[in-house]
Coordinates of C-alpha atoms in Angstrom, one line a residue:
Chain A
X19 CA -10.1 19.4 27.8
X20 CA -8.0 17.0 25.7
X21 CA -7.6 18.1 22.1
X22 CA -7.9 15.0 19.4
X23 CA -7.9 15.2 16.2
X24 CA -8.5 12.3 13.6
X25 CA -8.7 12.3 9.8
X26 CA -11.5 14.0 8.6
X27 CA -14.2 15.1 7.6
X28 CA -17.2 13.5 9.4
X29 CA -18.5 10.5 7.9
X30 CA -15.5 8.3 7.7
X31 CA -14.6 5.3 9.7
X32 CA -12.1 7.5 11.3
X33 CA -14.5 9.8 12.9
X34 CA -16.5 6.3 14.0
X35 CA -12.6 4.9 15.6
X36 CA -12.1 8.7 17.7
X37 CA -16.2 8.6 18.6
X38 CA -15.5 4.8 20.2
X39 CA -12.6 5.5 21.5
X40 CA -13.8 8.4 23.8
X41 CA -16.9 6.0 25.1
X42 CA -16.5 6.4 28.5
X43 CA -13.5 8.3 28.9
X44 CA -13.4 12.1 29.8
X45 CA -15.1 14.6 27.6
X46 CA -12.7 16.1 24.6
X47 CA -12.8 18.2 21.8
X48 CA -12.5 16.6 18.5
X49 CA -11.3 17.8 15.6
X50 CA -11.6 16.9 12.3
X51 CA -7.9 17.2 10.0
X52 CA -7.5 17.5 6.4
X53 CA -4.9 14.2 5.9
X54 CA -2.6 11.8 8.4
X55 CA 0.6 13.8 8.2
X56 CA -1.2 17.4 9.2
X57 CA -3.0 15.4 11.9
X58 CA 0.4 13.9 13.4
X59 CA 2.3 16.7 12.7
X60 CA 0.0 19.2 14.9
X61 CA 0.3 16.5 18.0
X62 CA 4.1 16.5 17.4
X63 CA 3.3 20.6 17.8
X64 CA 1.7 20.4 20.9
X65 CA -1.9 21.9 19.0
X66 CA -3.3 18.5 19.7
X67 CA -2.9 15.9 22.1
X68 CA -3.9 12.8 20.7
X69 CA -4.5 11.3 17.1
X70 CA -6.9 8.8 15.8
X71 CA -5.9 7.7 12.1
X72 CA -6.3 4.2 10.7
X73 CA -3.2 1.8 10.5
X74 CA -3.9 -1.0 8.4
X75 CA -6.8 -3.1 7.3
X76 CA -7.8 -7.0 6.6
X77 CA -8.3 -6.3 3.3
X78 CA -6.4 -3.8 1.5
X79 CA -3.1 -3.7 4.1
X80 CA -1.4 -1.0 6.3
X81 CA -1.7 2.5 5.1
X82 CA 1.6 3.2 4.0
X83 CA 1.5 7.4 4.6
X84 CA 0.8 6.3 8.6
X85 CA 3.9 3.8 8.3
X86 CA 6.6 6.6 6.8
X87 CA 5.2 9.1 9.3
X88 CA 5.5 7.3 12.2
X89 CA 9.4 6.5 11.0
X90 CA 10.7 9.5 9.5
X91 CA 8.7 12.7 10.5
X92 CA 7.6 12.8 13.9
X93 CA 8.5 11.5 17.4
X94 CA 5.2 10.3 18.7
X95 CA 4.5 7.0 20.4
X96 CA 1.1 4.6 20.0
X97 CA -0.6 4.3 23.2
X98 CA -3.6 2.8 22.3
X99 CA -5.5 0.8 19.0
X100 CA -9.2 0.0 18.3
X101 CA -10.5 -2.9 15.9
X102 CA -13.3 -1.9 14.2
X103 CA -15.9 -4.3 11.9
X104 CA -15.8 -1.9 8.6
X105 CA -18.8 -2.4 6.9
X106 CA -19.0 -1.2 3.3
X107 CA -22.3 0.5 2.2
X108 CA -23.4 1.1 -1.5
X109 CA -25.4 4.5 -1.4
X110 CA -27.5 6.6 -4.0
X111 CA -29.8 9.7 -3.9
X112 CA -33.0 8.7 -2.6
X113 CA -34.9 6.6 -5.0
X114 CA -31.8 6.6 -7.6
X115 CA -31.4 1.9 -8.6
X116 CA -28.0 0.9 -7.7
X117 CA -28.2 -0.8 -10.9
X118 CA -28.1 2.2 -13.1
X119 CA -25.0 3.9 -11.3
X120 CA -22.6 4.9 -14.2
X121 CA -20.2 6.9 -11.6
X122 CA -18.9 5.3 -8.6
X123 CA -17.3 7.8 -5.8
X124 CA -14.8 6.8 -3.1
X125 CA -12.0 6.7 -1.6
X126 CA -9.1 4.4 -2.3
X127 CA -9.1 2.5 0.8
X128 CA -12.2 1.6 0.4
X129 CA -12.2 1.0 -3.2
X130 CA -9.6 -1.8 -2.8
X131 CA -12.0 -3.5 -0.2
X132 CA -14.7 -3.8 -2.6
X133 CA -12.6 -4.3 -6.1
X134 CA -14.6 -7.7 -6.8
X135 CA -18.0 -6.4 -6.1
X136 CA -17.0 -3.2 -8.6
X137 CA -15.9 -5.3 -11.0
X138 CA -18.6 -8.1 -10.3
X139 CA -21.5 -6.1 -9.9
X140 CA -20.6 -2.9 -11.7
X141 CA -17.8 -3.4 -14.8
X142 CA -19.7 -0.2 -16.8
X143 CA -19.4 2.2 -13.7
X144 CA -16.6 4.7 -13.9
X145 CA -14.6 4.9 -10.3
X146 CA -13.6 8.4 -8.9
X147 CA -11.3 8.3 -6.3
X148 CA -11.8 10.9 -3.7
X149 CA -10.0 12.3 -0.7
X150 CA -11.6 10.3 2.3
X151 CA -15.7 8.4 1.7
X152 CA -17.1 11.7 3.4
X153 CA -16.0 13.7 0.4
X154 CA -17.1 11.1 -2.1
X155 CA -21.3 10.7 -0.7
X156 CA -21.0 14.6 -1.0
X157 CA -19.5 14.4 -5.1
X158 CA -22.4 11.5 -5.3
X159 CA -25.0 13.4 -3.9
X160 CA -23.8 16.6 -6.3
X161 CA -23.6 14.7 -9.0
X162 CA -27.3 12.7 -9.2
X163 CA -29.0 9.8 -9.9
X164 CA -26.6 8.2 -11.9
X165 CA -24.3 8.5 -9.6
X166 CA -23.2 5.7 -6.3
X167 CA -20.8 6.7 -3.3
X168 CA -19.2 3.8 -1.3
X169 CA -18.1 3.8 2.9
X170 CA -19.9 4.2 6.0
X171 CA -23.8 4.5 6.8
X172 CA -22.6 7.5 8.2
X173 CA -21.8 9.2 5.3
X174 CA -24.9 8.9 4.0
X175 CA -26.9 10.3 6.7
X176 CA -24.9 13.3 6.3
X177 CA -25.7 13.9 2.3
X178 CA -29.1 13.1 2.2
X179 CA -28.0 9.5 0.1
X180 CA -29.9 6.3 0.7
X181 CA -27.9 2.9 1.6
X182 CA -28.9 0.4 -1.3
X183 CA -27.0 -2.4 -0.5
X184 CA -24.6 -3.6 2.9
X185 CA -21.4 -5.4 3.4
X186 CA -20.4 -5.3 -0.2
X187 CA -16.4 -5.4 0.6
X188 CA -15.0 -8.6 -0.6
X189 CA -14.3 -10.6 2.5
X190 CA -16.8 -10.4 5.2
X191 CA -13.7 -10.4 7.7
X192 CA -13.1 -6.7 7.3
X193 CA -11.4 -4.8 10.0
X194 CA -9.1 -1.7 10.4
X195 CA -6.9 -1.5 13.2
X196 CA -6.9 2.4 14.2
X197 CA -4.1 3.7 16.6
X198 CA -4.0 6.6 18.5
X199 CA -0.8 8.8 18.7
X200 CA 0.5 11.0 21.4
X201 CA 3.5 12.7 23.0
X202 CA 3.2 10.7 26.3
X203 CA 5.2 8.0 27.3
X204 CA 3.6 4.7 27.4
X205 CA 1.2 4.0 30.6
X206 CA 1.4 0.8 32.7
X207 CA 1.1 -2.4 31.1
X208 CA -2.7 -3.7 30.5
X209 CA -3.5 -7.5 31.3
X210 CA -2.4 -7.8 27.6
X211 CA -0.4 -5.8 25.2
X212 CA 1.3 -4.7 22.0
X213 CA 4.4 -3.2 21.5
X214 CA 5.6 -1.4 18.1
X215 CA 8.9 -0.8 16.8
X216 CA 10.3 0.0 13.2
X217 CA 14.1 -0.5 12.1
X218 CA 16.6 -1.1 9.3
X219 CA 18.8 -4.1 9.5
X220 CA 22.5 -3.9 7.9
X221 CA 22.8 -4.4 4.2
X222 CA 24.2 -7.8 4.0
X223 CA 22.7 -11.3 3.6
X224 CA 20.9 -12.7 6.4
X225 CA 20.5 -9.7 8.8
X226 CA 16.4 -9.8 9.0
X227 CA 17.0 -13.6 10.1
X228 CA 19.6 -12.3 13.0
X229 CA 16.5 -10.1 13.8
X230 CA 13.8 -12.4 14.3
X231 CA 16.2 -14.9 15.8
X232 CA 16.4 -12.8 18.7
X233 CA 12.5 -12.6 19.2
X234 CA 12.8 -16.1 19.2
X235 CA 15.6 -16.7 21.5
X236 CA 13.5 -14.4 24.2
X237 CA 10.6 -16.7 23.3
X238 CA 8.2 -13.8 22.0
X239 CA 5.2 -13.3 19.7
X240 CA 5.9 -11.3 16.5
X241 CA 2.5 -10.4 15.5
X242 CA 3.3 -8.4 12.9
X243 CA 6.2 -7.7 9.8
X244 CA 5.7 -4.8 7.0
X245 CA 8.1 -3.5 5.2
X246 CA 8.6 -0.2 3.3
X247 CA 11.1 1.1 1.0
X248 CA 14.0 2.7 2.6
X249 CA 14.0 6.7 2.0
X250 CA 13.4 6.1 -1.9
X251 CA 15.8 3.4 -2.2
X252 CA 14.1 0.6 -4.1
X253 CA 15.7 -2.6 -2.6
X254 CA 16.4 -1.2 0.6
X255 CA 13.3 -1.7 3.3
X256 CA 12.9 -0.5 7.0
X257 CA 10.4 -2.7 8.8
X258 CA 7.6 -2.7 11.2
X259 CA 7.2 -5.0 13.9
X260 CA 4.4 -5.5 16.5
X261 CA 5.1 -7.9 19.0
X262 CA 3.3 -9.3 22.4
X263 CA 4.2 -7.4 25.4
X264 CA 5.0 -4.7 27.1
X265 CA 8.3 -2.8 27.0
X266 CA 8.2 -2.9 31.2
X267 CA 8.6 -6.6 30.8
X268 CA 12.1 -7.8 30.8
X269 CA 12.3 -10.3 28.3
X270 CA 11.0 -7.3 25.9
X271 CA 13.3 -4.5 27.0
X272 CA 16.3 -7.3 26.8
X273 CA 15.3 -8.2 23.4
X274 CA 14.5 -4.9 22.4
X275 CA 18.1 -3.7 23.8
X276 CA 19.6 -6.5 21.8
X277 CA 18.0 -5.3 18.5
X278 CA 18.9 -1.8 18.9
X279 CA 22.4 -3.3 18.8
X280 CA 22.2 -5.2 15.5
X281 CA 20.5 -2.6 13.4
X282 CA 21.6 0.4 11.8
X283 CA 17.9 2.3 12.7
X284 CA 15.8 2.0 15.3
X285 CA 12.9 3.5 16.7
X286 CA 10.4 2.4 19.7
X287 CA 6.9 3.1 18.5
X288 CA 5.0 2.3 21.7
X289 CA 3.9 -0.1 24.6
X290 CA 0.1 0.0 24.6
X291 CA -3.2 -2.0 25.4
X292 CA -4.0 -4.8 22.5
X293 CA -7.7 -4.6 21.5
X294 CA -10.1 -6.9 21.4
X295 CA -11.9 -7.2 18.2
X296 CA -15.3 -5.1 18.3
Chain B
X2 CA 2.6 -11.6 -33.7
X3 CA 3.1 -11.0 -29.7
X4 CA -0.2 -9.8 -27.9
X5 CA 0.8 -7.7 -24.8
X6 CA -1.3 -6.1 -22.7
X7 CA -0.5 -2.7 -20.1
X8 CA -2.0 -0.9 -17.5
X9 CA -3.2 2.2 -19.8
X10 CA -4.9 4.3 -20.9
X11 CA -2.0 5.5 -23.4
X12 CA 0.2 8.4 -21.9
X13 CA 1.2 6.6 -18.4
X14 CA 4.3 5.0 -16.7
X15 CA 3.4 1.6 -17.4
X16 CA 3.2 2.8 -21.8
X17 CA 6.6 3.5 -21.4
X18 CA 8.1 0.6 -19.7
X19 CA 6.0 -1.3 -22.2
X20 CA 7.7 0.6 -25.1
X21 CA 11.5 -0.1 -23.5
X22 CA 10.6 -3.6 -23.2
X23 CA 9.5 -4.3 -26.7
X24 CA 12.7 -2.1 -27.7
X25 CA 15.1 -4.2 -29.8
X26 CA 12.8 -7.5 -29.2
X27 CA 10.3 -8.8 -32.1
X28 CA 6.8 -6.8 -33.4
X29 CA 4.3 -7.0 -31.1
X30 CA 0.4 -5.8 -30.8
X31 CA 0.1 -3.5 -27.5
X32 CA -2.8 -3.2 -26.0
X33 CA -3.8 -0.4 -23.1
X34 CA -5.7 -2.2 -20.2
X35 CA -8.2 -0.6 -18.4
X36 CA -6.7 -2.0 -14.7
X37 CA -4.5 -4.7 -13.6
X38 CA -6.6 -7.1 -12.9
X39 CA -8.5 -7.7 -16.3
X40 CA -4.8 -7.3 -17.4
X41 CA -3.4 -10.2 -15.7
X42 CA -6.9 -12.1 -16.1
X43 CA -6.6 -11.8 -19.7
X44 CA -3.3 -13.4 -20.2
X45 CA -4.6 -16.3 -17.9
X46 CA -7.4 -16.9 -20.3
X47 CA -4.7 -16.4 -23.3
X48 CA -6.5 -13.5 -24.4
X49 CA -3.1 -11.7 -24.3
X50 CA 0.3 -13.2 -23.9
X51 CA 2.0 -11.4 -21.7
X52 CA 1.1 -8.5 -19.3
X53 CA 3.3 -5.6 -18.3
X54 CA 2.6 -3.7 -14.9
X55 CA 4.0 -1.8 -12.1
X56 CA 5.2 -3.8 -8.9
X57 CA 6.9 -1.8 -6.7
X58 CA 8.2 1.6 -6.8
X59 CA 10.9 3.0 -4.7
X60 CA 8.9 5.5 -2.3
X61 CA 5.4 4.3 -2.5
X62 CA 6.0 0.6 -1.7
X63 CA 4.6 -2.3 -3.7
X64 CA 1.7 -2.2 -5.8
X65 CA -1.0 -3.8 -3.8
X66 CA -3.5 -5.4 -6.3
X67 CA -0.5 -7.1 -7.9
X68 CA 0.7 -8.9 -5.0
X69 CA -2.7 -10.0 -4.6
X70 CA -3.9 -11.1 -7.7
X71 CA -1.0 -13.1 -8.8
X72 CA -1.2 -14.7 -5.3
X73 CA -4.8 -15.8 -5.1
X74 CA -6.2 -15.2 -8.7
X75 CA -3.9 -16.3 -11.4
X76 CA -1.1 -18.7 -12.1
X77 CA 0.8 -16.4 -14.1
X78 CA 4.6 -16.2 -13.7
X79 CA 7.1 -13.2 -14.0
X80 CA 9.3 -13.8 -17.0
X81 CA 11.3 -10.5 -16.9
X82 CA 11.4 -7.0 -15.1
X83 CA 12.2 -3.9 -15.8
X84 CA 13.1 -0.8 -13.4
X85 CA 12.4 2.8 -15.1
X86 CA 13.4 6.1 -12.8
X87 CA 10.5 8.2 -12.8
X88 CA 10.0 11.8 -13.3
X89 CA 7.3 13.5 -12.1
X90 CA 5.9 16.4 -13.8
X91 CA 3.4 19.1 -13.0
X92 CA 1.5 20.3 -16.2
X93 CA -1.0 23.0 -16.9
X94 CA -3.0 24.5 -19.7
X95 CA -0.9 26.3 -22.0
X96 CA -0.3 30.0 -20.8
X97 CA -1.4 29.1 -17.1
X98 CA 0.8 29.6 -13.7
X99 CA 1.0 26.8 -11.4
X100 CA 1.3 29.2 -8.6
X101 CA -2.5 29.9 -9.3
X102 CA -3.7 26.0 -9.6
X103 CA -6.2 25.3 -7.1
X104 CA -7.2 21.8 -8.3
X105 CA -4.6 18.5 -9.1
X106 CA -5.5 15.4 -10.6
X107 CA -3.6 12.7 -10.6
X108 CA -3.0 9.0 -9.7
X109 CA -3.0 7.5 -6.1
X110 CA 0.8 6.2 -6.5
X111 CA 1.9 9.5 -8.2
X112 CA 0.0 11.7 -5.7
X113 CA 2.0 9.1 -2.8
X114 CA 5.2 9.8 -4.2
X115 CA 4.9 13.6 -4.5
X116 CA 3.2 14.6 -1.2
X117 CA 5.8 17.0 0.3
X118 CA 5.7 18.5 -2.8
X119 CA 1.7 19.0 -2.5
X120 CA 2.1 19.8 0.9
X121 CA 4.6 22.3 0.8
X122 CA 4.2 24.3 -2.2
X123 CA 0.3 23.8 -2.9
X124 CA -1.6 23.3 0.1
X125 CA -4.0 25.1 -0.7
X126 CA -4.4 23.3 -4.0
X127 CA -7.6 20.3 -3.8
X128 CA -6.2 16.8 -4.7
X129 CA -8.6 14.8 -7.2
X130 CA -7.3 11.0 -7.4
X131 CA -8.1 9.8 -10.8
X132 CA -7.7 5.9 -12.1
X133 CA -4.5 6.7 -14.5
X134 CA -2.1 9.4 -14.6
X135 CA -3.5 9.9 -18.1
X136 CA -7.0 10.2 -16.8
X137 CA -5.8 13.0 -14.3
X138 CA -4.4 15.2 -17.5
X139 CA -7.5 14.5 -19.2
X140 CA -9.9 15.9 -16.5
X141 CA -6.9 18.6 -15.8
X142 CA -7.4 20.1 -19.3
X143 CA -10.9 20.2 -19.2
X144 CA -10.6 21.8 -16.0
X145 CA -8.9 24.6 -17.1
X146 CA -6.7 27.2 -16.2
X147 CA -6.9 26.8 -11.9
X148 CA -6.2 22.8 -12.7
X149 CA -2.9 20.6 -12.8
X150 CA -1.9 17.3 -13.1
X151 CA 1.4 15.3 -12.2
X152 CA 2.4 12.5 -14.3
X153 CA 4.6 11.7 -17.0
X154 CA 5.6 14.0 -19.4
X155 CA 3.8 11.7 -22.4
X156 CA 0.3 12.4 -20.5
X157 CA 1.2 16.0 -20.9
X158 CA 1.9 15.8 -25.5
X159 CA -1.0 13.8 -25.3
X160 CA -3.5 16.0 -24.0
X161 CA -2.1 19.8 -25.2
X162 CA -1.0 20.5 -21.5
X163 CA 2.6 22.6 -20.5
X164 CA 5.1 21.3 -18.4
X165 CA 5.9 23.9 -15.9
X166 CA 7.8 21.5 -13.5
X167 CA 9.9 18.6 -13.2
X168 CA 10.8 15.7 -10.8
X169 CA 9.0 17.1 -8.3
X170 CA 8.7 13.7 -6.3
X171 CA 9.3 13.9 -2.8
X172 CA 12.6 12.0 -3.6
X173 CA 15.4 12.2 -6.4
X174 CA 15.6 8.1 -5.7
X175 CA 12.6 7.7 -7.3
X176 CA 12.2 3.9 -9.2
X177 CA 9.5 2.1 -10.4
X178 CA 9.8 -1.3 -11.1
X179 CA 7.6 -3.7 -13.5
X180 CA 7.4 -6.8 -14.1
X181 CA 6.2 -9.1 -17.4
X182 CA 4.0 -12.1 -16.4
X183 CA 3.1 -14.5 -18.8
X184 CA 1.7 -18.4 -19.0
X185 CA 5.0 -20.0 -19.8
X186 CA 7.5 -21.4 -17.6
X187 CA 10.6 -19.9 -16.6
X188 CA 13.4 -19.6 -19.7
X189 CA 17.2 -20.5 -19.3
X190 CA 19.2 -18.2 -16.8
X191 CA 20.9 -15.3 -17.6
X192 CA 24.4 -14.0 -15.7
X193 CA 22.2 -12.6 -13.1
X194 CA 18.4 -13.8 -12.0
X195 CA 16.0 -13.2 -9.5
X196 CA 13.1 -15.6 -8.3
X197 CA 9.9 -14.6 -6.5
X198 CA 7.8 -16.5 -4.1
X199 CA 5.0 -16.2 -2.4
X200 CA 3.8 -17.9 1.2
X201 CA 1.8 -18.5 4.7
X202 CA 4.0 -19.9 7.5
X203 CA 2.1 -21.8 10.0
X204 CA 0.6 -19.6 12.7
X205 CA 2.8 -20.1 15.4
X206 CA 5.9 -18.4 16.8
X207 CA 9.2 -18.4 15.3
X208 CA 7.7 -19.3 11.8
X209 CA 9.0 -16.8 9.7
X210 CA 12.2 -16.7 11.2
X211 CA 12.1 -19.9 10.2
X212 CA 11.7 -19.6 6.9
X213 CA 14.8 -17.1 6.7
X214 CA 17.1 -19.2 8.0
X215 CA 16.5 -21.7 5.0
X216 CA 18.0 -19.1 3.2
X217 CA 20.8 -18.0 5.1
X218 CA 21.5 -22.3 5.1
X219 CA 22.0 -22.5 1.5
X220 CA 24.0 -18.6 1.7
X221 CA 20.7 -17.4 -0.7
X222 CA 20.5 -13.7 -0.4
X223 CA 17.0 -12.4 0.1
X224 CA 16.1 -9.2 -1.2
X225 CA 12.9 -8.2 -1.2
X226 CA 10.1 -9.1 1.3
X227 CA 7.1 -7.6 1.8
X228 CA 3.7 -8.8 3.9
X229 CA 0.1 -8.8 3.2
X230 CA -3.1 -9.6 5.1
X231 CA -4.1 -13.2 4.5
X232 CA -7.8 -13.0 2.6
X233 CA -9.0 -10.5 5.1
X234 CA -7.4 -12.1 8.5
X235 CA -6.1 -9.2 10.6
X236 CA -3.0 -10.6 12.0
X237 CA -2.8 -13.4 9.4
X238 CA 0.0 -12.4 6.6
X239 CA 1.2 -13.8 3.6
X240 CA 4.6 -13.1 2.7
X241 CA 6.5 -12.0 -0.9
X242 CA 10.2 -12.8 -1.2
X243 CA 12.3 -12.1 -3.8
X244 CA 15.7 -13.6 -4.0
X245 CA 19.3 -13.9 -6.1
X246 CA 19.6 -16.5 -7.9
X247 CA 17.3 -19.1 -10.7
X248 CA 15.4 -22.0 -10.2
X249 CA 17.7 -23.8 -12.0
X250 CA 20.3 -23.7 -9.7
X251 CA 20.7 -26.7 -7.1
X252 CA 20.8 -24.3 -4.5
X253 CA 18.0 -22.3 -4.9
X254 CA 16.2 -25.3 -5.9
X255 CA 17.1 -27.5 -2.9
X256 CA 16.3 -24.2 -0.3
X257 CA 12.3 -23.4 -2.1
X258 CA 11.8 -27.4 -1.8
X259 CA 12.9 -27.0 1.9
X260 CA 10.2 -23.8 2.2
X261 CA 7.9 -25.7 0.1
X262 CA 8.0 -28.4 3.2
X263 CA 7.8 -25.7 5.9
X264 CA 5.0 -23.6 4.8
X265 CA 1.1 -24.1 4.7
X266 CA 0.6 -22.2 1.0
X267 CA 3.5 -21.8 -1.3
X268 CA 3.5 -20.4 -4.9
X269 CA 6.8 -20.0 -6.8
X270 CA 6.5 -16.7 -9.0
X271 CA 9.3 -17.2 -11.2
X272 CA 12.7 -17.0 -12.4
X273 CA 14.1 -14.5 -14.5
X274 CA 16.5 -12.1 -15.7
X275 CA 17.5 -9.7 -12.9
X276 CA 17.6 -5.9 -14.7
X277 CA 19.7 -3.5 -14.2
X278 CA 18.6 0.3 -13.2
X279 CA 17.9 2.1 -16.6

């Protein structure tokens, strides 16, 4: 039975990404990891097959532990992503008013989706930042009436807290991209897809330019550009690029040959289905 | 007398880099902030008139509400910067061992740049995120004796905890750099300047390739840049770029028209002083 993990603990979004995910696909044990790295690190082991973790959002970005993970840590390769609608629930103990919520619990994903309505809606609450939106309905629901969790519906089900209000992030466009990460090499091309790569360019004027040029020059989609400081050197970046296309297609293995050439650091993240938005 | 606000409370990163910058420069009122946004939003009313916060730091990455309030919610522009290294500390109530902590508060950003550390030597220590590095040694002292904190040493004097370790970031490289924003307009150059932009390309291939090859047409080096999601479009990015030189130059000025022309949202950020590492 395959082994995936995803970042727990039940009740986040992540748990909802791994649960759609295995819709009809073979049956497999899920488990339920502490943080990202531990949840990589044990594929790059061998104790799991697959991960599910989150990879960046409309609202609040890419989720910069996945990024330096993927580049510097392990040697696993994306062969699949999910887009998933988040919506943002407001949730109390039963009968509790949202409107007298001094304590807000959550985690910092989520809180950066919903900084307007916090600081719209409740300026006198005091926000505590918790380890995944699980975590924070269960501080919520320890900590009483006065006190307001935010994430999934989910959540609340499982710590006895009522949903007061829906949708409160602060753009009702709000989806997280979730990848899942394994050791296999990437399957056969799907009628459309992604491919991921992440690199550093030489240190002189002009060299992320040269890159993107060459996308250009093989006429293909870049999708995609994040950067993220180089190994603790602020001013030096490595950067992430998703483009269309598969790395069986020859314009993307020519142009991802000619890359490898011009850059100093290189790695090929992954060929892999491109979801269609749920 | 000069009103400047920070990101406080007193006892955090952002104290100190306010404290170098008002070194040697005239008396000014500070004022602790209770988060960047009411920060910047108060010097954009004149409430305040000038802001100092954190931007980018040299293993986390950028600070994200930054980017995206002075993109979409202020007109404010960066009149200086400053880079501090950083020292991470771990503290603990007088007389404790941090072999025996079991609980750590501290801020998202610290906790980002210190998570081998946490990973290697206290896994089995529970990570509570707090809203300030300050914050974290607050609740860490009331805690008691099985509870840390990491932050700067000043949180430590400030709330009667012991430093038992220090720079335990995850990288000796470790850099944070802030920026001042303020209403006026850019001041004459000094020997060395930087200017900050922010944009959208139009959504079609090649765009930001584009863009670069305005630079590399006027031989402007580029060095920052750094994407984020587009109001909540996944797959829609606007784009920060930092480069050398001041508006006031023909060059510079003649390549930002050019970008101006080729781009669908354009904000210049300012010119200023480029600093030097501290």
């Amino acid at each position: 039975m395959l082994k995936i993990g995803y970042l727990g603990p039940e009740g986040t979004f992540t748990q909802q990404a791994a649960l759609h995910y295995l819709h009809n696909k073979q049956e497999a044990d899920l488990n339920a990891m502490p943080n990202i790295r531990d949840t990589l690190l044990a594929v790059q082991r061998g104790d799991l097959d697959l991960a599910v973790i989150p990879f960046e959002n409309s609202i609040e970005g890419s989720v910069n532990i996945v990024l330096d993970v993927l580049a510097w840590e392990v040697n696993l390769k994306i062969i699949d992503e999910l887009i998933l609608r988040i919506s943002q629930t407001l949730m109390v103990t039963p009968g509790a008013k949202w409107q007298d919520i001094t304590e807000v619990y959550t985690h910092p994903q989520s809180a950066g989706q919903c900084r307007l309505f916090l600081d719209t809606h409740l300026p006198q609450a005091k926000l505590y930042l918790t380890s995944s939106n699980a975590e924070g309905a269960r501080q919520a629901q320890r900590a009483g009436r006065t006190a307001g969790a935010i994430g999934p519906e989910a959540a609340a089900d499982k710590f006895g807290l009522q949903v007061v209000l829906r949708d409160i992030q602060d753009n009702d466009n709000n989806f997280t991209r979730f990848v899942v990460a394994g050791n296999e090499t990437s399957r056969l091309p799907a009628a459309r897809n992604r491919t991921s790569i992440v690199f550093s360019t030489e240190h002189k004027p002009g060299s992320l330019a040269c890159i993107l040029d060459i996308f250009n020059l093989w006429d293909i989609n870049m999708t995609k550009i994040e950067s993220r400081p180089s190994r603790g050197q602020l001013g030096r970046y490595i950067f992430f690029i998703d483009i269309d296309g598969h790395m069986s297609d020859p314009d993307v293995r020519d142009a991802l040959t000619m890359i490898q050439r011009k850059t100093n650091f290189y790695k090929f993240l992954g060929s892999y289905p491109m979801a269609e938005i749920d």
